[in-house]
CSV table of C-alpha atoms in Angstrom, one decimal:
chain,number,residue,atom,x,y,z
X,1,MET,CA,101.4,204.2,119.5
X,2,TYR,CA,99.7,207.4,117.6
X,3,HIS,CA,97.1,205.7,115.8
X,4,VAL,CA,95.8,207.8,112.7
X,5,VAL,CA,92.0,205.9,110.9
X,6,MET,CA,91.6,207.6,106.9
X,7,GLY,CA,89.4,206.9,104.4
X,8,ILE,CA,90.2,206.0,100.7
X,9,ALA,CA,88.1,205.9,97.1
X,10,THR,CA,88.6,204.2,94.4
X,11,ASP,CA,89.0,207.5,93.3
X,12,ASP,CA,90.5,209.4,95.2
X,13,ALA,CA,92.5,212.2,94.3
X,14,GLN,CA,93.2,213.1,97.6
X,15,ALA,CA,94.9,209.7,98.6
X,16,ARG,CA,98.4,210.8,98.5
X,17,ALA,CA,97.7,214.2,100.3
X,18,LYS,CA,96.5,212.3,103.2
X,19,ALA,CA,99.0,210.1,102.8
X,20,LYS,CA,101.7,212.5,103.2
X,21,ALA,CA,99.7,214.4,106.5
X,22,VAL,CA,100.0,211.4,108.5
X,23,SER,CA,103.5,210.4,107.1
X,24,ASP,CA,104.5,213.7,108.2
X,25,LEU,CA,102.7,213.6,111.8
X,26,PRO,CA,105.7,214.1,114.6
X,27,GLY,CA,106.7,211.3,116.7
X,28,GLU,CA,108.8,207.8,115.7
X,29,SER,CA,105.9,205.3,116.0
X,30,ILE,CA,102.2,206.0,114.0
X,31,SER,CA,99.9,203.5,113.0
X,32,ALA,CA,97.4,204.0,110.0
X,33,THR,CA,93.9,202.0,109.6
X,34,ILE,CA,93.2,202.3,105.6
X,35,VAL,CA,88.9,202.8,105.6
X,36,HIS,CA,87.4,202.0,102.5
X,37,ALA,CA,83.3,201.5,101.9
X,38,ASP,CA,83.5,198.1,99.7
X,39,ASP,CA,83.6,194.9,101.3
X,40,ASP,CA,83.6,192.3,98.6
X,41,VAL,CA,87.4,193.3,97.0
X,42,ASP,CA,91.0,193.2,97.3
X,43,LEU,CA,91.5,196.5,99.0
X,44,LEU,CA,95.2,196.1,97.6
X,45,SER,CA,93.4,195.9,93.9
X,46,ILE,CA,92.7,199.3,93.6
X,47,PRO,CA,95.3,201.6,93.1
X,48,SER,CA,94.6,204.5,95.4
X,49,ILE,CA,94.5,202.1,98.4
X,50,SER,CA,97.8,200.7,96.9
X,51,ASP,CA,99.5,203.7,96.1
X,52,VAL,CA,98.6,204.9,99.5
X,53,HIS,CA,99.3,201.9,101.8
X,54,ASP,CA,102.7,201.4,100.4
X,55,TYR,CA,104.0,205.3,101.0
X,56,LEU,CA,102.9,204.7,104.3
X,57,ILE,CA,105.1,201.2,104.6
X,58,ASP,CA,107.3,203.1,103.1
X,59,HIS,CA,107.6,206.2,105.6
X,60,GLY,CA,108.0,204.0,108.4
X,61,VAL,CA,103.8,203.1,109.5
X,62,ASP,CA,102.3,200.3,110.3
X,63,VAL,CA,99.3,200.1,108.2
X,64,SER,CA,96.2,198.0,108.3
X,65,LEU,CA,93.7,197.8,105.8
X,66,LEU,CA,89.7,197.5,106.7
X,67,ALA,CA,87.1,196.7,104.1
X,68,THR,CA,83.5,197.7,105.4
X,69,ASP,CA,79.8,197.6,103.8
X,70,ARG,CA,78.8,200.5,105.8
X,71,THR,CA,78.5,204.5,104.1
X,72,PRO,CA,82.3,206.3,104.2
X,73,ALA,CA,81.5,208.3,106.7
X,74,ASN,CA,80.1,205.8,109.3
X,75,ALA,CA,82.5,203.0,108.8
X,76,ILE,CA,85.3,205.8,109.4
X,77,LEU,CA,84.0,207.4,112.9
X,78,ASP,CA,83.3,203.4,113.6
X,79,THR,CA,86.5,202.3,112.8
X,80,ALA,CA,88.7,205.5,115.2
X,81,GLU,CA,85.9,204.4,117.8
X,82,ARG,CA,86.9,200.9,118.0
X,83,GLU,CA,90.7,201.1,117.9
X,84,ASP,CA,90.0,204.1,120.0
X,85,ALA,CA,92.7,206.2,117.4
X,86,ASP,CA,94.0,209.2,118.3
X,87,LEU,CA,93.5,210.9,114.8
X,88,ILE,CA,90.9,211.0,112.3
X,89,CYS,CA,92.7,212.4,108.4
X,90,ILE,CA,89.8,213.3,105.6
X,91,GLY,CA,90.9,214.7,102.6
X,92,GLY,CA,89.7,218.5,101.8
X,93,ARG,CA,89.0,219.9,98.4
X,94,HIS,CA,90.4,223.1,96.5
X,95,ARG,CA,87.8,225.2,96.8
X,96,SER,CA,87.2,229.5,96.0
X,97,LEU,CA,87.2,231.7,99.2
X,98,ALA,CA,83.2,232.3,98.3
X,99,GLY,CA,83.8,228.0,98.6
X,100,LYS,CA,86.0,227.4,101.2
X,101,MET,CA,83.4,227.3,104.1
X,102,GLN,CA,81.7,224.5,102.0
X,103,MET,CA,82.4,220.7,103.3
X,104,ARG,CA,81.8,217.0,101.4
X,105,ILE,CA,78.7,216.2,103.3
X,106,GLY,CA,80.6,213.1,104.3
X,107,ALA,CA,83.4,215.3,105.1
X,108,GLU,CA,80.9,217.7,107.7
X,109,ALA,CA,79.3,214.5,109.2
X,110,ILE,CA,82.8,213.2,110.3
X,111,ILE,CA,83.7,216.4,112.0
X,112,LEU,CA,80.4,217.2,113.2
X,113,ASN,CA,79.7,213.0,114.8
X,114,THR,CA,83.6,213.1,116.8
X,115,ASN,CA,85.4,214.1,119.5
X,116,ARG,CA,88.2,212.5,118.5
X,117,PRO,CA,90.4,215.4,116.2
X,118,VAL,CA,90.8,215.7,112.6
X,119,LEU,CA,93.6,216.1,109.8
X,120,ILE,CA,91.9,217.7,106.8
X,121,ALA,CA,94.6,217.0,103.8
X,122,GLY,CA,94.5,219.0,101.1
X,123,ARG,CA,96.5,218.7,98.0
X,124,GLU,CA,100.0,216.6,97.6
C-alpha cells in the first residue's frame, strides 16, 4: 500500500487540491493520514478536513486522522517518519513569476528536512 501524509489546516485553501493530487496518484492501493495541528478538536467538525476526508474516501483512499499539538511542519515530518510514509503532500500557493522561488516557511521546512518525496499540490 502506498502511504501519503498530508497536513490540512482549518482554513486550508489548497485542501481540495491536495485531496485530488493524492487520489490521482497511480496505483490501486493508497492510504493517507491527514494531520492537523490542533489536538483539542473533533477533526471531522472542521469543514476543510471533513471535505478532504470525504473526497478521499469517495475516491477509494483509506484515510486516518491525526490531531497533534506540534507545529504543522514538525507534525507532518514526525508522522511521515513514524508511519514510514512513501510521500508527503503539501499545498503550494499561486505566485507571480518573481514569487515562484519563495515558499511558505512550513512548506520549505518540510522539503528541507525530509528524505521522502514531497508532492506540492497547487490550486484545484
